[in-house]
XYZ file of C-alpha atoms in Angstrom:
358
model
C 15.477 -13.642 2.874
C 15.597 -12.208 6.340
C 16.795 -8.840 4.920
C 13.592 -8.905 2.727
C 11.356 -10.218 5.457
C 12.571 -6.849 7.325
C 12.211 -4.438 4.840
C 8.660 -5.770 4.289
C 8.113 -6.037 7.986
C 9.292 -1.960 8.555
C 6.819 -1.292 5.407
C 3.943 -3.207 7.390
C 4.394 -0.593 10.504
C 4.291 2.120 8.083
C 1.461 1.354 6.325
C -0.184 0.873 9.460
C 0.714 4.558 11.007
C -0.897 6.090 7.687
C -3.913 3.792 7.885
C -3.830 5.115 11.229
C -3.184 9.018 11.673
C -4.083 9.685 7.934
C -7.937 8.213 8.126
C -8.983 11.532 7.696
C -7.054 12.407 4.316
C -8.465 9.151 2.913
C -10.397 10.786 -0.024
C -7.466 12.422 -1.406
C -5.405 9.582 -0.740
C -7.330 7.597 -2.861
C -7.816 10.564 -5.262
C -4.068 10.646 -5.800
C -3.656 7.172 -6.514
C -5.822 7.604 -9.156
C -4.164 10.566 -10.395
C -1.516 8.149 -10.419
C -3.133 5.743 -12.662
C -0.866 5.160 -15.975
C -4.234 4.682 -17.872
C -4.729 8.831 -17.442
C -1.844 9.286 -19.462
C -3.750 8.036 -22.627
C -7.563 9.715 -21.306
C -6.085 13.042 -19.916
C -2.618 14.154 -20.293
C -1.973 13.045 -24.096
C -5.367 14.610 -25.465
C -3.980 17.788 -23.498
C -0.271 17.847 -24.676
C -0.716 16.566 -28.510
C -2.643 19.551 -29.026
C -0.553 22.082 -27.327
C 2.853 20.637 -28.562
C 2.900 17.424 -31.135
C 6.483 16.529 -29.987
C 6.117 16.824 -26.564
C 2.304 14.552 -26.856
C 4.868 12.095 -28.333
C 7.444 11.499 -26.514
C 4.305 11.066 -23.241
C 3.130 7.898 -25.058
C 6.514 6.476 -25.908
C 7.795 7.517 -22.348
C 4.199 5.877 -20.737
C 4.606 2.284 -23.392
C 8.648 1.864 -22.864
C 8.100 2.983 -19.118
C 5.122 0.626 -18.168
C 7.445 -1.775 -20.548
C 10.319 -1.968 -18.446
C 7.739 -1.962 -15.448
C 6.500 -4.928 -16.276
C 9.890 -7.010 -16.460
C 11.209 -5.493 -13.554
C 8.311 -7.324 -11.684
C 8.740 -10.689 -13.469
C 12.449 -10.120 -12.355
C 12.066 -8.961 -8.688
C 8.949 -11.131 -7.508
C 7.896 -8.479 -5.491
C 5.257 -8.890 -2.960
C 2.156 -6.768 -1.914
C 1.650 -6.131 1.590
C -1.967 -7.123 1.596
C -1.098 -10.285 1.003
C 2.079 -10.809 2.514
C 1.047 -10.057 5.838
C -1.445 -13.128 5.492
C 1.273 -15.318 4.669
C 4.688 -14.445 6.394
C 5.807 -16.791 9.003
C 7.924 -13.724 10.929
C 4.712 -12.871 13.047
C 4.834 -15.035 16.568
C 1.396 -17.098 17.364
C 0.341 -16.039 13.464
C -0.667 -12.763 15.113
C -0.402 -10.906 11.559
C -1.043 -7.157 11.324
C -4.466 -5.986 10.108
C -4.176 -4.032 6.866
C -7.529 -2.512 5.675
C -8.113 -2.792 2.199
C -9.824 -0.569 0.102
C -11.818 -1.192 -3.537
C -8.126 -0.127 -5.388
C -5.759 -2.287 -3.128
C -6.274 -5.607 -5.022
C -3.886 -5.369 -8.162
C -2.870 -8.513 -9.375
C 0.379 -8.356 -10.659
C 3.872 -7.774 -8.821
C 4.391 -5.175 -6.570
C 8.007 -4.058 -7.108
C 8.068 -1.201 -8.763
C 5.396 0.227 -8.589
C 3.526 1.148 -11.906
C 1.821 4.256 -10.449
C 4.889 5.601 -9.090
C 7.044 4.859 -12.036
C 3.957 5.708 -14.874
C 3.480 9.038 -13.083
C 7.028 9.989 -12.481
C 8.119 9.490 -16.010
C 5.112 11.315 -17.349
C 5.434 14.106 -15.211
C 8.980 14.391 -15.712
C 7.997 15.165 -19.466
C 5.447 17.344 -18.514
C 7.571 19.598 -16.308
C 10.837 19.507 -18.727
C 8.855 20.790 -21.788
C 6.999 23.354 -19.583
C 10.752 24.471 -18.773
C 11.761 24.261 -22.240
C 10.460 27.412 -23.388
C 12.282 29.637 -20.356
C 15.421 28.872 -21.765
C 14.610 31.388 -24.671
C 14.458 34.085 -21.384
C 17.901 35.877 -21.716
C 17.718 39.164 -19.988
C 18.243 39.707 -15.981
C 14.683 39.785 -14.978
C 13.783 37.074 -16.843
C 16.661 34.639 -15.623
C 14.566 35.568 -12.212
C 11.440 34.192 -13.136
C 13.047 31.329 -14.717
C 14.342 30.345 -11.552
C 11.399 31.064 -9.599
C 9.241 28.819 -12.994
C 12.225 25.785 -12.246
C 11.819 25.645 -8.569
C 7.500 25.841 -8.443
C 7.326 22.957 -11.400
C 10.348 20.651 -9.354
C 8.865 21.454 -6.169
C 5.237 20.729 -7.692
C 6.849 17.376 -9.414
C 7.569 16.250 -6.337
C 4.706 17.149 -4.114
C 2.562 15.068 -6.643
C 4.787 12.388 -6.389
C 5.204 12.097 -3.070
C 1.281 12.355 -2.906
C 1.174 9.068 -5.079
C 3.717 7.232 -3.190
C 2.237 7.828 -0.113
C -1.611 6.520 -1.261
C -0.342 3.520 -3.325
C 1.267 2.738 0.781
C -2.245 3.830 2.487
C -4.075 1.458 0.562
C -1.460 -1.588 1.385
C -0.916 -2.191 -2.295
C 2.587 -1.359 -2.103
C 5.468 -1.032 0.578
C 7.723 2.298 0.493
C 10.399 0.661 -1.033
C 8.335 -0.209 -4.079
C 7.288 3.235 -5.000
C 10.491 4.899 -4.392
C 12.269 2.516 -7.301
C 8.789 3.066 -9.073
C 9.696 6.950 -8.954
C 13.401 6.895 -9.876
C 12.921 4.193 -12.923
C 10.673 6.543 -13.965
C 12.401 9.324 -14.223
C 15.460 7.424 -15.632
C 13.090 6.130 -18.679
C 11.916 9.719 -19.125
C 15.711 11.169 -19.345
C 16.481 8.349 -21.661
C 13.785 9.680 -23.820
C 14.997 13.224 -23.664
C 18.396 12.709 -25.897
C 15.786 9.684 -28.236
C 14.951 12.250 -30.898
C 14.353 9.648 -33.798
C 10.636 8.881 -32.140
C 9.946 12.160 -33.782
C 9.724 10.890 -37.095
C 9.216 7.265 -36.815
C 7.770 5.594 -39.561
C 4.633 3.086 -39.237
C 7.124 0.004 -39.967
C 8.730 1.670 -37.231
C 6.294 1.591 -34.499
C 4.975 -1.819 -35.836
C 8.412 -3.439 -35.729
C 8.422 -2.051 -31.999
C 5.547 -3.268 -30.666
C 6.091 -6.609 -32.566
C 9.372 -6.388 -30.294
C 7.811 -5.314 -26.816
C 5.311 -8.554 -27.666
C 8.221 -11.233 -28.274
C 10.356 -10.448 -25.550
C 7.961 -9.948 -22.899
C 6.154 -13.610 -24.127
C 9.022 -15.248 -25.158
C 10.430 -14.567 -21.274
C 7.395 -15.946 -19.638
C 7.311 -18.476 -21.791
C 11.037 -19.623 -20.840
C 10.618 -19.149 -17.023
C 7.643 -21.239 -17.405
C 9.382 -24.119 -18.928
C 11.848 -23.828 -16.390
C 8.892 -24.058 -14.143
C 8.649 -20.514 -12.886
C 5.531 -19.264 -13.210
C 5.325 -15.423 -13.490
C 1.921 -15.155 -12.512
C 2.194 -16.255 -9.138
C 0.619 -13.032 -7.824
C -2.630 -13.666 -9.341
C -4.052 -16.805 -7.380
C -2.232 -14.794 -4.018
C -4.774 -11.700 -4.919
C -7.350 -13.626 -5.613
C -7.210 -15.988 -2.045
C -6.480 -12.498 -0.309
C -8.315 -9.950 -1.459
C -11.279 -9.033 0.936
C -14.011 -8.673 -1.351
C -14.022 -10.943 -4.974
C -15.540 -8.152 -6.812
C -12.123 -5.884 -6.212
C -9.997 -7.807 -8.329
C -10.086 -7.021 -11.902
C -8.614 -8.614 -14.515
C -7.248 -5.169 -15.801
C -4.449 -4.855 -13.301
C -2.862 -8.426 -14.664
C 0.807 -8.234 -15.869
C -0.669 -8.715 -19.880
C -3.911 -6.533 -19.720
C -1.152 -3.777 -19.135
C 1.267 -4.944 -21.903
C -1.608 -5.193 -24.604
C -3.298 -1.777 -23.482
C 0.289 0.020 -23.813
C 1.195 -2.060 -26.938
C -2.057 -0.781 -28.679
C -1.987 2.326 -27.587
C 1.589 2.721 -29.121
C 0.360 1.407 -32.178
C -2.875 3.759 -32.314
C -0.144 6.550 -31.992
C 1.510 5.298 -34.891
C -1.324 5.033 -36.936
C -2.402 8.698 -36.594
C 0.789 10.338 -37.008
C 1.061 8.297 -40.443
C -2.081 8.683 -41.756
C -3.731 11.176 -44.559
C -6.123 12.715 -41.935
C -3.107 13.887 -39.365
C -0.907 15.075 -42.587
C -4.195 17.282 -43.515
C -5.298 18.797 -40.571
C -2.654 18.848 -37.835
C -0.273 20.143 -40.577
C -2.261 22.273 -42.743
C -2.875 26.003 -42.279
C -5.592 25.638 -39.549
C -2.715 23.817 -37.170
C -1.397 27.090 -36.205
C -4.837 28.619 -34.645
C -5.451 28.709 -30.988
C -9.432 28.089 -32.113
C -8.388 24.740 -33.282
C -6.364 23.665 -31.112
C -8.950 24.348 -28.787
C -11.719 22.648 -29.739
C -9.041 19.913 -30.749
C -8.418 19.576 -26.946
C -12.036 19.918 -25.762
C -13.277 17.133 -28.375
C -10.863 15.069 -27.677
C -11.245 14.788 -24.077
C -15.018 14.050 -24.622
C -14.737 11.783 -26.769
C -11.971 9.415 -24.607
C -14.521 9.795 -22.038
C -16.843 8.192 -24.100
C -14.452 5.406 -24.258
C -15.311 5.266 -20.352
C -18.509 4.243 -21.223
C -17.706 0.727 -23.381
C -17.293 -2.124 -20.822
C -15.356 -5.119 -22.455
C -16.494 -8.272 -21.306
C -13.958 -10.442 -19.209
C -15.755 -14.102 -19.181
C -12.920 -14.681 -22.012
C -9.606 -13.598 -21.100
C -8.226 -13.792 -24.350
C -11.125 -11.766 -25.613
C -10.585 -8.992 -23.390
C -6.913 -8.856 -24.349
C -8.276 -8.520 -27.447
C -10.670 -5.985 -27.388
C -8.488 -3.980 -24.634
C -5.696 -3.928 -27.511
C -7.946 -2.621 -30.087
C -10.008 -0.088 -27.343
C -6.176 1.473 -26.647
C -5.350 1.357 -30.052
C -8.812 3.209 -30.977
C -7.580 6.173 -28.023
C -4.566 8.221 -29.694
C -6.204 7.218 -33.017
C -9.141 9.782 -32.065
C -6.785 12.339 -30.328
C -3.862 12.503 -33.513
C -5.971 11.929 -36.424
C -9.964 11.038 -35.776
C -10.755 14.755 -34.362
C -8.346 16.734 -35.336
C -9.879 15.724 -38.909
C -13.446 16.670 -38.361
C -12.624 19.827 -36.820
C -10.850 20.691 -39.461
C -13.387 20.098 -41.438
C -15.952 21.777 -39.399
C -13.833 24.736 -39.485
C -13.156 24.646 -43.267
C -16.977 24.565 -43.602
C -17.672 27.068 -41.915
C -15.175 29.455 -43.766
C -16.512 28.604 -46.957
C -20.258 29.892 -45.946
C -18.658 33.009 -44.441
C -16.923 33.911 -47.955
């Protein structure tokens, strides 16, 4: 529509004043959109949180799955384009005198680009982060305190929003997004994440539970592309525009397709489920060793280096439906480690070890 064809057109001129006047904050640009990444929730901020607060490492993956979710069908819905690509193929431009976008090794996602998945993943998560940090001020009562507590709310809002503002602005620098995109992306986030905060009954969701979830999730989301296809829409139109696009081939992964999200989010959900129902979590994150800042520590410290471990095994993508796969039981294998897999041994470790000192 020409309403569209505008918005996109503004967005174009935008992205081309950052590429422009922001070369030099280019690293952190780039740095940013990674912090953005939804796949850090699972490798960073869930080892961190679990430890520190089980209910609050919880609600991040159901928060992060739901989120990236609803992410998902939003851009089956909207058919939202990327500017890299629509620049190369918008008839608005007189003569075919399209703008030049650079491109960088992290422009060329594949799927959609309305919302935006790194604006929406890391508002949603951050919105838990910054609501359970806040959580414990309420307890301050007494006039001094109701000071700091203001000054705590307004440095964790105002840092909220500084990182988010950093990740909308590099998901624009890189042209994988226009600023429309990542604004929604931000505010469906946070919606998702406010939902979450009156969903108590994740708290003690049974395995059946979480199982008859992700069996849900898996239905709907194939059971709509399978209709639009037989109505002869196909929902992955994006990935044959990335592909002809994209300046260099070996940019485009197969890990930024509309499934490779759904299956790593689906079996990371499940992996969750797994370890809070199993004999190991029961015995160590609930036994009398729970309560010690030593293990928690060393809970935290293993847990991040094992996940970056994880970093380490490459699943092969000559077979698509092999790295589904494989990327289903890889996220499944993540929380697994952080809820029951460590926690376990360290308990153990630390059990040891109080037996030879008696």
């Amino acid at each position: 529509s020409i309403k569209m064809d505008l918005l996109h057109s503004n967005g174009v001129l935008i992205i081309q004043h950052l590429q422009r006047d922001y070369r030099a904050y280019q690293d952190f640009l780039n740095f940013m959109s990674h912090v953005g990444d939804p796949r850090n929730i699972f490798s960073i901020y869930f080892p961190l949180w679990f430890q520190l607060n089980q209910v609050v490492g919880t609600k991040m993956i159901w928060v992060a799955v739901i989120g990236d979710w609803f992410n998902l069908i939003f851009k089956w819905i909207l058919f939202g384009h990327r500017p890299y690509w629509w620049v190369q193929e918008t008839m608005i431009y007189p003569n075919q005198s399209s703008p030049c976008l650079e491109q960088f090794p992290i422009t060329c996602e594949t799927g959609p680009g309305s919302p935006s998945g790194h604006a929406m993943g890391s508002s949603c998560v951050w919105y838990v982060m910054v609501t359970a940090a806040l959580s414990y001020t309420v307890r301050w009562k007494d006039k001094s305190a109701v000071t700091l507590r203001r000054l705590t709310w307004s440095f964790l809002w105002s840092i909220f929003w500084i990182i988010q503002i950093s990740v909308c602005i590099s998901r624009v620098f890189i042209a994988t997004h226009f600023p429309h995109q990542v604004v929604l992306g931000v505010f469906a986030g946070i919606l998702v994440a406010e939902a979450f905060e009156h969903t108590p009954a994740i708290q003690t969701a049974s395995l059946r539970m979480y199982i008859k979830t992700n069996l849900f999730l898996f239905i709907f989301a194939l059971g709509f592309y399978l209709s639009l296809k037989l109505l002869d829409i196909d929902l992955l139109w994006s990935v044959p525009k990335a592909k002809k696009w994209c300046a260099n081939p070996d940019w485009i992964n197969i890990d930024t397709t509309p499934f490779a999200g759904l299956v790593r989010n689906l079996g990371a959900l499940l992996g969750l489920g797994l370890g809070i129902n199993s004999e190991m979590f029961i015995t160590s994150c609930k036994g009398k060793n729970s309560c010690k800042i030593s293990f928690r520590i060393l809970c935290i410290s293993a847990s991040l280096a094992t996940l970056q471990l994880y970093n380490f095994v490459k699943i092969p993508t000559h077979t698509e439906y092999l790295f589904y796969i494989l990327s289903f039981c890889k996220s499944a294998a993540m929380p697994l480690t952080v809820v029951a897999l460590v926690p376990y041994c360290v308990h153990s470790l630390m059990r040891t070890t109080e037996k030879k000192l008696n």
